[in-house]
XYZ file of N, CA, C and O in Angstrom:
752
model
N 6.078 -67.180 46.291
C 5.270 -67.930 47.231
C 5.889 -69.316 47.482
O 5.892 -69.793 48.605
N 6.421 -69.955 46.414
C 7.020 -71.281 46.577
C 8.171 -71.275 47.571
O 8.311 -72.185 48.380
N 9.000 -70.232 47.494
C 10.139 -70.157 48.419
C 9.653 -70.063 49.854
O 10.255 -70.613 50.768
N 8.518 -69.394 50.055
C 7.954 -69.243 51.395
C 7.434 -70.592 51.900
O 7.686 -70.967 53.040
N 6.744 -71.323 51.029
C 6.222 -72.638 51.410
C 7.358 -73.581 51.796
O 7.282 -74.284 52.805
N 8.442 -73.588 50.962
C 9.580 -74.466 51.259
C 10.222 -74.100 52.587
O 10.602 -74.978 53.364
N 10.351 -72.818 52.856
C 10.985 -72.374 54.101
C 10.164 -72.793 55.317
O 10.713 -73.248 56.316
N 8.848 -72.651 55.216
C 7.986 -73.022 56.346
C 7.997 -74.536 56.549
O 8.082 -75.013 57.673
N 7.966 -75.292 55.430
C 8.012 -76.754 55.533
C 9.311 -77.235 56.168
O 9.322 -78.193 56.928
N 10.415 -76.566 55.866
C 11.722 -76.953 56.418
C 11.944 -76.437 57.833
O 12.955 -76.752 58.457
N 11.011 -75.618 58.311
C 11.079 -75.051 59.661
C 12.428 -74.386 59.943
O 13.021 -74.561 60.987
N 12.888 -73.640 58.931
C 14.162 -72.938 59.080
C 13.995 -71.742 60.001
O 12.885 -71.271 60.260
N 15.113 -71.256 60.504
C 15.102 -70.091 61.403
C 14.446 -68.881 60.726
O 13.607 -68.219 61.326
N 14.774 -68.584 59.449
C 14.081 -67.473 58.787
C 12.564 -67.690 58.697
O 11.792 -66.741 58.779
N 12.139 -68.953 58.530
C 10.701 -69.234 58.460
C 10.033 -68.924 59.788
O 8.910 -68.406 59.823
N 10.708 -69.227 60.892
C 10.156 -68.891 62.213
C 10.002 -67.383 62.352
O 8.995 -66.900 62.860
N 10.996 -66.647 61.887
C 10.917 -65.176 61.927
C 9.727 -64.701 61.093
O 9.018 -63.777 61.477
N 9.540 -65.359 59.947
C 8.451 -64.993 59.055
C 7.101 -65.173 59.727
O 6.209 -64.331 59.585
N 6.931 -66.253 60.448
C 5.670 -66.477 61.152
C 5.402 -65.371 62.160
O 4.260 -64.950 62.353
N 6.451 -64.869 62.792
C 6.287 -63.751 63.731
C 5.880 -62.472 63.002
O 5.104 -61.681 63.505
N 6.404 -62.286 61.793
C 6.072 -61.090 61.012
C 4.598 -61.088 60.636
O 3.944 -60.051 60.619
N 4.085 -62.250 60.300
C 2.678 -62.350 59.906
C 1.780 -61.824 61.021
O 0.752 -61.194 60.765
N 2.183 -62.046 62.249
C 1.404 -61.585 63.390
C 1.595 -60.084 63.629
O 0.714 -59.408 64.164
N 2.726 -59.572 63.175
C 3.073 -58.162 63.390
C 2.040 -57.253 62.701
O 1.691 -57.455 61.542
N 1.558 -56.235 63.390
C 0.532 -55.355 62.841
C 1.102 -54.180 62.060
O 0.393 -53.544 61.281
N 2.364 -53.851 62.258
C 2.970 -52.731 61.549
C 3.364 -53.198 60.142
O 4.370 -53.848 59.940
N 2.553 -52.851 59.132
C 2.701 -53.374 57.787
C 4.044 -52.977 57.160
O 4.747 -53.811 56.600
N 4.429 -51.705 57.244
C 5.675 -51.267 56.610
C 6.869 -51.975 57.226
O 7.775 -52.416 56.528
N 6.882 -52.105 58.516
C 7.972 -52.788 59.188
C 7.974 -54.265 58.787
O 9.015 -54.865 58.560
N 6.791 -54.846 58.655
C 6.672 -56.248 58.255
C 7.209 -56.469 56.853
O 7.892 -57.449 56.579
N 6.903 -55.532 55.921
C 7.394 -55.654 54.554
C 8.917 -55.610 54.512
O 9.553 -56.378 53.790
N 9.526 -54.734 55.273
C 10.981 -54.638 55.315
C 11.583 -55.926 55.883
O 12.574 -56.440 55.370
N 10.977 -56.448 56.932
C 11.471 -57.696 57.519
C 11.308 -58.851 56.530
O 12.186 -59.688 56.390
N 10.171 -58.891 55.835
C 9.910 -59.946 54.863
C 10.955 -59.908 53.744
O 11.479 -60.948 53.340
N 11.275 -58.720 53.255
C 12.272 -58.582 52.195
C 13.632 -59.086 52.675
O 14.327 -59.811 51.970
N 14.019 -58.726 53.897
C 15.307 -59.167 54.446
C 15.348 -60.686 54.591
O 16.354 -61.325 54.271
N 14.252 -61.293 55.039
C 14.210 -62.743 55.209
C 14.225 -63.436 53.850
O 14.891 -64.448 53.662
N 13.517 -62.868 52.876
C 13.528 -63.448 51.531
C 14.947 -63.471 50.983
O 15.399 -64.466 50.436
N 15.678 -62.357 51.143
C 17.062 -62.314 50.679
C 17.930 -63.302 51.455
O 18.836 -63.907 50.900
N 17.642 -63.476 52.740
C 18.388 -64.438 53.554
C 18.137 -65.857 53.044
O 19.042 -66.687 52.990
N 16.914 -66.145 52.621
C 16.575 -67.476 52.121
C 17.099 -67.711 50.703
O 17.561 -68.795 50.378
N 17.020 -66.703 49.854
C 17.342 -66.879 48.437
C 18.730 -66.398 48.046
O 19.157 -66.621 46.926
N 19.420 -65.716 48.915
C 20.733 -65.190 48.576
C 20.621 -63.811 47.955
O 19.612 -63.132 48.102
N 21.674 -63.388 47.247
C 21.703 -62.030 46.704
C 20.584 -61.781 45.695
O 20.037 -62.722 45.134
N 20.288 -60.512 45.478
C 19.138 -60.143 44.654
C 19.454 -60.121 43.163
O 18.887 -59.353 42.446
N 20.295 -60.945 42.711
C 20.586 -60.993 41.288
C 22.069 -60.922 41.027
O 22.866 -60.758 41.946
N 22.426 -61.045 39.761
C 23.840 -61.052 39.422
C 24.481 -59.670 39.585
O 23.840 -58.648 39.355
N 25.740 -59.666 39.961
C 26.519 -58.427 40.046
C 27.108 -58.129 38.668
O 27.010 -58.955 37.745
N 27.749 -56.993 38.520
C 28.429 -56.657 37.257
C 29.447 -57.730 36.895
O 29.539 -58.155 35.744
N 30.200 -58.178 37.900
C 31.211 -59.196 37.637
C 30.564 -60.533 37.258
O 31.068 -61.235 36.377
N 29.443 -60.881 37.896
C 28.726 -62.110 37.539
C 28.291 -62.075 36.074
O 28.402 -63.067 35.352
N 27.793 -60.918 35.642
C 27.341 -60.761 34.257
C 28.530 -60.842 33.305
O 28.464 -61.487 32.259
N 29.640 -60.215 33.687
C 30.849 -60.267 32.861
C 31.304 -61.706 32.658
O 31.587 -62.133 31.539
N 31.345 -62.478 33.724
C 31.764 -63.886 33.649
C 30.784 -64.690 32.796
O 31.193 -65.508 31.962
N 29.483 -64.450 32.961
C 28.467 -65.183 32.190
C 28.566 -64.844 30.702
O 28.475 -65.742 29.849
N 28.769 -63.562 30.382
C 28.901 -63.168 28.980
C 30.172 -63.742 28.364
O 30.171 -64.183 27.209
N 31.274 -63.734 29.125
C 32.533 -64.291 28.614
C 32.374 -65.781 28.332
O 32.848 -66.287 27.321
N 31.662 -66.471 29.199
C 31.416 -67.893 28.992
C 30.624 -68.126 27.704
O 30.942 -69.010 26.910
N 29.587 -67.308 27.484
C 28.775 -67.416 26.263
C 29.636 -67.097 25.036
O 29.556 -67.793 24.016
N 30.473 -66.093 25.130
C 31.357 -65.709 24.038
C 32.351 -66.829 23.725
O 32.589 -67.154 22.566
N 32.905 -67.437 24.762
C 33.866 -68.531 24.562
C 33.240 -69.708 23.824
O 33.894 -70.341 22.989
N 31.982 -69.987 24.103
C 31.279 -71.074 23.403
C 31.186 -70.745 21.912
O 31.428 -71.594 21.063
N 30.859 -69.495 21.606
C 30.794 -69.066 20.203
C 32.147 -69.148 19.516
O 32.250 -69.563 18.355
N 33.212 -68.777 20.232
C 34.551 -68.824 19.647
C 34.990 -70.263 19.382
O 35.676 -70.541 18.394
N 34.578 -71.175 20.234
C 34.921 -72.590 20.020
C 34.267 -73.118 18.749
O 34.794 -74.019 18.097
N 33.140 -72.535 18.362
C 32.482 -72.923 17.114
C 33.379 -72.582 15.929
O 33.515 -73.379 14.994
N 34.009 -71.393 15.965
C 34.945 -71.019 14.896
C 36.125 -71.981 14.853
O 36.602 -72.355 13.785
N 36.615 -72.385 16.032
C 37.722 -73.349 16.075
C 37.317 -74.658 15.414
O 38.079 -75.231 14.625
N 36.129 -75.148 15.730
C 35.648 -76.408 15.155
C 35.482 -76.289 13.635
O 35.838 -77.204 12.884
N 34.967 -75.141 13.179
C 34.817 -74.922 11.741
C 36.180 -74.891 11.060
O 36.371 -75.481 9.988
N 37.150 -74.221 11.671
C 38.499 -74.141 11.106
C 39.196 -75.486 11.101
O 39.986 -75.786 10.184
N 38.931 -76.306 12.095
C 39.554 -77.634 12.165
C 39.154 -78.504 10.976
O 39.895 -79.419 10.596
N 37.996 -78.226 10.383
C 37.554 -79.001 9.223
C 38.472 -78.779 8.011
O 38.521 -79.617 7.105
N 39.225 -77.665 7.998
C 40.130 -77.375 6.875
C 41.297 -78.354 6.806
O 41.856 -78.586 5.737
N 41.671 -78.918 7.939
C 42.837 -79.810 7.987
C 42.658 -81.039 7.110
O 43.633 -81.576 6.585
N 41.426 -81.458 6.943
C 41.170 -82.719 6.254
C 40.299 -82.556 5.006
O 39.860 -83.533 4.427
N 40.083 -81.319 4.588
C 39.107 -81.077 3.525
C 39.558 -81.639 2.164
O 38.734 -82.136 1.398
N 40.856 -81.601 1.865
C 41.322 -82.121 0.565
C 41.123 -83.628 0.480
O 40.692 -84.143 -0.532
N 41.469 -84.330 1.562
C 41.361 -85.783 1.552
C 39.898 -86.229 1.560
O 39.492 -87.107 0.816
N 39.085 -85.574 2.395
C 37.699 -86.019 2.561
C 36.786 -85.560 1.428
O 35.790 -86.191 1.136
N 37.123 -84.451 0.798
C 36.292 -83.833 -0.240
C 34.844 -83.657 0.223
O 33.903 -83.803 -0.549
N 34.712 -83.339 1.494
C 33.403 -83.114 2.107
C 32.961 -81.685 1.782
O 33.632 -80.727 2.167
N 31.830 -81.493 1.062
C 31.397 -80.139 0.694
C 31.062 -79.271 1.920
O 31.307 -78.067 1.907
N 30.516 -79.871 2.953
C 30.225 -79.106 4.171
C 31.525 -78.604 4.796
O 31.627 -77.435 5.186
N 32.529 -79.467 4.889
C 33.825 -79.074 5.443
C 34.447 -77.966 4.591
O 35.047 -77.020 5.125
N 34.289 -78.066 3.270
C 34.830 -77.043 2.369
C 34.153 -75.686 2.625
O 34.825 -74.642 2.666
N 32.836 -75.699 2.820
C 32.116 -74.439 3.108
C 32.586 -73.835 4.427
O 32.784 -72.631 4.537
N 32.767 -74.665 5.446
C 33.223 -74.178 6.750
C 34.650 -73.644 6.645
O 35.007 -72.658 7.280
N 35.452 -74.282 5.832
C 36.826 -73.843 5.624
C 36.846 -72.468 4.947
O 37.605 -71.586 5.340
N 35.989 -72.285 3.974
C 35.886 -70.975 3.296
C 35.373 -69.921 4.269
O 35.896 -68.812 4.317
N 34.374 -70.278 5.060
C 33.789 -69.316 6.011
C 34.807 -68.833 7.038
O 34.710 -67.706 7.536
N 35.780 -69.679 7.357
C 36.795 -69.279 8.354
C 38.103 -68.864 7.681
O 39.154 -68.838 8.323
N 38.032 -68.542 6.384
C 39.205 -68.108 5.607
C 40.349 -69.104 5.754
O 41.468 -68.758 6.120
N 40.028 -70.354 5.494
C 41.042 -71.405 5.558
C 41.453 -71.757 6.977
O 42.557 -72.230 7.215
N 40.565 -71.514 7.922
C 40.876 -71.808 9.322
C 41.582 -70.662 10.032
O 41.975 -70.784 11.194
N 41.745 -69.521 9.343
C 42.444 -68.372 9.938
C 41.576 -67.553 10.880
O 42.093 -66.731 11.624
N 40.271 -67.731 10.793
C 39.397 -67.076 11.767
C 39.108 -68.107 12.847
O 38.413 -69.090 12.621
N 39.694 -67.886 14.011
C 39.532 -68.822 15.122
C 39.600 -68.049 16.438
O 39.751 -66.825 16.431
N 39.501 -68.743 17.545
C 39.462 -68.059 18.842
C 40.738 -67.275 19.117
O 40.704 -66.228 19.759
N 41.879 -67.734 18.604
C 43.143 -67.021 18.847
C 43.223 -65.741 18.028
O 43.660 -64.714 18.522
N 42.819 -65.803 16.746
C 42.913 -64.600 15.914
C 41.817 -63.599 16.244
O 42.025 -62.403 16.113
N 40.661 -64.097 16.673
C 39.595 -63.176 17.067
C 39.933 -62.578 18.426
O 39.853 -61.382 18.630
N 40.309 -63.428 19.364
C 40.791 -62.980 20.665
C 39.868 -62.045 21.419
O 40.314 -61.091 22.043
N 38.586 -62.279 21.360
C 37.644 -61.377 22.020
C 37.493 -61.707 23.494
O 37.540 -62.865 23.891
N 37.307 -60.663 24.284
C 36.928 -60.866 25.676
C 36.057 -59.723 26.146
O 36.066 -58.640 25.572
N 35.282 -59.990 27.159
C 34.429 -58.975 27.767
C 35.325 -58.201 28.727
O 35.756 -58.745 29.739
N 35.634 -56.960 28.380
C 36.583 -56.207 29.202
C 35.929 -55.582 30.421
O 36.565 -55.468 31.464
N 34.668 -55.185 30.307
C 33.982 -54.629 31.478
C 32.472 -54.652 31.263
O 31.993 -54.728 30.138
N 31.756 -54.580 32.385
C 30.291 -54.541 32.352
C 29.825 -53.501 33.359
O 30.259 -53.505 34.511
N 28.974 -52.604 32.903
C 28.301 -51.661 33.801
C 26.864 -52.140 33.947
O 26.122 -52.187 32.966
N 26.489 -52.504 35.158
C 25.142 -53.000 35.425
C 24.225 -51.824 35.720
O 24.506 -51.023 36.602
N 23.134 -51.719 34.953
C 22.149 -50.664 35.176
C 21.137 -51.110 36.221
O 20.975 -50.479 37.248
N 20.447 -52.239 35.955
C 19.437 -52.737 36.897
C 19.077 -54.172 36.563
O 19.298 -54.641 35.458
N 18.531 -54.863 37.551
C 18.034 -56.224 37.370
C 16.633 -56.326 37.966
O 16.358 -55.713 38.999
N 15.779 -57.087 37.317
C 14.413 -57.342 37.786
C 14.231 -58.843 37.925
O 14.553 -59.588 37.006
N 13.703 -59.269 39.068
C 13.460 -60.697 39.238
C 12.266 -61.112 38.386
O 11.369 -60.327 38.122
N 12.282 -62.364 37.940
C 11.207 -62.906 37.122
C 10.421 -63.914 37.936
O 10.979 -64.621 38.770
N 9.135 -63.999 37.657
C 8.276 -64.962 38.359
C 8.758 -66.391 38.152
O 8.705 -67.203 39.059
N 9.235 -66.706 36.949
C 9.672 -68.066 36.637
C 11.102 -68.326 37.097
O 11.661 -69.377 36.832
N 11.703 -67.390 37.809
C 13.064 -67.559 38.308
C 14.060 -66.791 37.468
O 13.813 -66.476 36.314
N 15.180 -66.494 38.069
C 16.208 -65.739 37.362
C 15.900 -64.249 37.349
O 14.982 -63.774 38.028
N 16.682 -63.532 36.571
C 16.576 -62.080 36.514
C 16.727 -61.604 35.081
O 17.427 -62.225 34.279
N 16.062 -60.493 34.771
C 16.304 -59.776 33.527
C 17.104 -58.547 33.919
O 16.681 -57.772 34.784
N 18.264 -58.378 33.296
C 19.154 -57.272 33.652
C 19.451 -56.416 32.431
O 19.540 -56.909 31.312
N 19.611 -55.114 32.695
C 20.061 -54.172 31.671
C 21.489 -53.819 32.021
O 21.790 -53.422 33.149
N 22.385 -53.955 31.064
C 23.805 -53.762 31.310
C 24.470 -53.214 30.049
O 23.909 -53.272 28.949
N 25.660 -52.682 30.213
C 26.480 -52.228 29.098
C 27.781 -53.007 29.153
O 28.541 -52.868 30.106
N 28.004 -53.857 28.158
C 29.227 -54.658 28.109
C 30.163 -54.084 27.057
O 29.731 -53.690 25.979
N 31.436 -54.021 27.386
C 32.438 -53.598 26.430
C 33.292 -54.807 26.047
O 33.787 -55.524 26.897
N 33.428 -54.987 24.725
C 34.170 -56.116 24.174
C 35.486 -55.578 23.624
O 35.518 -54.540 22.979
N 36.567 -56.293 23.886
C 37.845 -55.907 23.302
C 38.472 -57.126 22.659
O 38.176 -58.264 23.016
N 39.340 -56.869 21.686
C 40.040 -57.950 21.013
C 41.518 -57.902 21.364
O 41.999 -56.930 21.949
N 42.227 -58.955 20.982
C 43.665 -58.949 21.215
C 44.362 -58.177 20.105
O 43.723 -57.644 19.201
N 45.695 -58.120 20.134
C 46.454 -57.347 19.153
C 46.242 -57.874 17.741
O 46.113 -57.100 16.791
N 46.145 -59.182 17.580
C 45.928 -59.779 16.261
C 44.592 -59.323 15.684
O 44.507 -58.946 14.520
N 43.555 -59.332 16.497
C 42.233 -58.961 15.983
C 42.149 -57.479 15.646
O 41.424 -57.092 14.745
N 42.904 -56.644 16.346
C 42.879 -55.203 16.046
C 43.571 -54.885 14.724
O 43.265 -53.894 14.079
N 44.503 -55.741 14.280
C 45.244 -55.500 13.033
C 44.484 -55.977 11.800
O 44.746 -55.521 10.706
N 43.590 -56.924 11.961
C 42.887 -57.527 10.844
C 41.480 -56.942 10.728
O 40.646 -57.154 11.588
N 41.185 -56.200 9.628
C 39.866 -55.556 9.513
C 38.705 -56.548 9.464
O 37.633 -56.264 9.963
N 38.908 -57.734 8.866
C 37.833 -58.723 8.806
C 37.505 -59.239 10.199
O 36.348 -59.375 10.569
N 38.531 -59.511 10.933
C 38.326 -60.010 12.288
C 37.792 -58.887 13.175
O 36.984 -59.114 14.067
N 38.209 -57.662 12.904
C 37.688 -56.505 13.640
C 36.175 -56.391 13.515
O 35.498 -55.978 14.455
N 35.647 -56.760 12.343
C 34.192 -56.742 12.167
C 33.531 -57.750 13.089
O 32.474 -57.493 13.662
N 34.143 -58.910 13.235
C 33.573 -59.942 14.102
C 33.587 -59.483 15.558
O 32.663 -59.751 16.310
N 34.634 -58.758 15.967
C 34.728 -58.323 17.366
C 33.701 -57.251 17.709
O 33.518 -56.935 18.874
N 33.044 -56.704 16.704
C 32.016 -55.702 16.959
C 30.653 -56.365 17.075
O 29.677 -55.932 16.481
N 30.575 -57.441 17.824
C 29.319 -58.181 17.957
C 28.218 -57.302 18.526
O 28.343 -56.773 19.623
N 27.144 -57.193 17.795
C 26.030 -56.357 18.240
C 25.336 -56.927 19.477
O 24.912 -56.196 20.351
N 25.240 -58.258 19.571
C 24.455 -58.816 20.662
C 25.188 -58.838 21.999
O 24.614 -59.243 22.986
N 26.443 -58.393 22.050
C 27.136 -58.358 23.330
C 27.584 -56.958 23.734
O 27.870 -56.731 24.893
N 27.711 -56.024 22.796
C 28.243 -54.711 23.156
C 27.126 -53.668 23.232
O 26.115 -53.779 22.576
N 27.323 -52.649 24.062
C 26.331 -51.603 24.259
C 25.304 -52.020 25.296
O 25.376 -53.098 25.876
N 24.331 -51.137 25.561
C 23.290 -51.472 26.538
C 22.374 -52.536 25.968
O 21.875 -52.405 24.862
N 22.203 -53.588 26.741
C 21.388 -54.715 26.329
C 20.577 -55.223 27.513
O 20.902 -54.949 28.666
N 19.550 -55.984 27.194
C 18.818 -56.741 28.214
C 19.137 -58.214 27.999
O 19.256 -58.671 26.865
N 19.262 -58.938 29.080
C 19.440 -60.389 28.996
C 18.846 -61.015 30.244
O 18.748 -60.371 31.293
N 18.451 -62.273 30.114
C 17.986 -63.006 31.296
C 19.138 -63.870 31.786
O 19.905 -64.426 31.000
N 19.249 -63.938 33.107
C 20.307 -64.701 33.757
C 19.678 -65.643 34.768
O 18.740 -65.268 35.465
N 20.198 -66.851 34.813
C 19.753 -67.840 35.796
C 20.983 -68.352 36.536
O 22.091 -68.329 36.017
N 20.750 -68.795 37.748
C 21.844 -69.301 38.567
C 21.823 -70.830 38.539
O 20.795 -71.447 38.753
N 22.990 -71.414 38.272
C 23.120 -72.862 38.239
C 24.455 -73.230 38.871
O 25.501 -72.734 38.437
N 24.407 -74.066 39.902
C 25.635 -74.491 40.591
C 26.496 -73.295 41.021
O 27.692 -73.251 40.747
N 25.856 -72.309 41.638
C 26.530 -71.106 42.141
C 27.193 -70.273 41.049
O 28.112 -69.514 41.312
N 26.757 -70.442 39.810
C 27.283 -69.662 38.693
C 26.114 -69.046 37.935
O 25.113 -69.706 37.699
N 26.269 -67.786 37.559
C 25.235 -67.131 36.750
C 25.484 -67.454 35.292
O 26.612 -67.408 34.804
N 24.405 -67.796 34.577
C 24.472 -68.138 33.161
C 23.563 -67.210 32.368
O 22.501 -66.810 32.845
N 23.979 -66.892 31.138
C 23.127 -66.128 30.231
C 22.083 -67.092 29.690
O 22.420 -68.109 29.092
N 20.828 -66.772 29.929
C 19.757 -67.611 29.396
C 19.383 -67.145 27.987
O 19.268 -67.930 27.068
N 19.205 -65.823 27.824
C 18.805 -65.252 26.536
C 19.215 -63.794 26.488
O 19.052 -63.079 27.471
N 19.743 -63.346 25.351
C 20.013 -61.924 25.119
C 18.861 -61.399 24.280
O 18.480 -62.019 23.283
N 18.300 -60.266 24.683
C 17.097 -59.736 24.044
C 17.405 -58.523 23.178
O 18.339 -57.767 23.445
N 16.562 -58.314 22.161
C 16.640 -57.106 21.348
C 16.045 -55.923 22.101
O 16.558 -54.816 22.043
N 14.935 -56.174 22.794
C 14.286 -55.105 23.558
C 13.442 -55.709 24.674
O 13.052 -56.871 24.592
N 13.187 -54.901 25.707
C 12.356 -55.338 26.832
C 11.507 -54.176 27.322
O 11.957 -53.026 27.328
N 10.296 -54.503 27.728
C 9.430 -53.578 28.459
C 9.182 -54.223 29.808
O 8.637 -55.329 29.887
N 9.577 -53.524 30.849
C 9.476 -54.093 32.186
C 8.656 -53.170 33.064
O 8.888 -51.975 33.118
N 7.676 -53.765 33.754
C 6.880 -53.020 34.725
C 7.023 -53.708 36.077
O 7.703 -54.722 36.193
N 6.365 -53.196 37.076
C 6.434 -53.789 38.410
C 5.849 -55.197 38.453
O 6.242 -56.019 39.259
N 4.902 -55.474 37.554
C 4.202 -56.758 37.608
C 4.567 -57.737 36.499
O 4.277 -58.915 36.612
N 5.194 -57.259 35.415
C 5.486 -58.167 34.308
C 6.630 -57.651 33.449
O 7.087 -56.515 33.598
N 7.056 -58.496 32.543
C 8.079 -58.097 31.578
C 7.738 -58.726 30.223
O 7.147 -59.806 30.152
N 8.067 -58.002 29.174
C 7.873 -58.509 27.816
C 9.134 -58.205 27.041
O 9.500 -57.049 26.862
N 9.830 -59.248 26.578
C 11.071 -59.080 25.859
C 10.990 -59.788 24.514
O 10.316 -60.802 24.378
N 11.705 -59.247 23.518
C 11.759 -59.860 22.191
C 13.198 -60.168 21.837
O 14.119 -59.486 22.281
N 13.383 -61.217 21.034
C 14.712 -61.604 20.588
C 14.618 -62.278 19.225
O 13.552 -62.716 18.816
N 15.762 -62.294 18.522
C 15.824 -62.990 17.239
C 16.092 -64.454 17.486
O 16.836 -64.814 18.371
N 15.468 -65.297 16.669
C 15.714 -66.744 16.790
C 16.803 -67.158 15.862
O 17.085 -66.611 14.894
């Protein structure tokens, strides 16, 4: 409804068409016209497979940078004797677990469906395939990391658009979606 109010207030060409539809007595034809005008005002009806792939890769890259930061703490751990830095150094096997050795990327995404949300954005069901580089395939410990449960296989996630880019808002464990509502759960 908000998008309709904004369009009418701005007196855009699609809003003028919309006013004509309201007068139109053929309901089915009016609904089809309304849907076309809504898409004209709001753009595409959700993220494409490639949009989801890019958004997931971006989220994955942020996670990989965390490993890099943890590994960087190993460089100074002897001098600083910082117990937190020592724990991070151990967790990354002396800095050997990092974005280069993990080398994960989203190789492909099959989009099943997307549902628009009342609060904006979309909830989509997709199947993402993750692959590692040659280094990660040789190392069994790193291979375990590349088998991330929250990115591979069929999943639900919410996506929002920001600055012409789709972003992952939340990856869900499960979702129940109906025509009027959605209920999703996730781990915190």
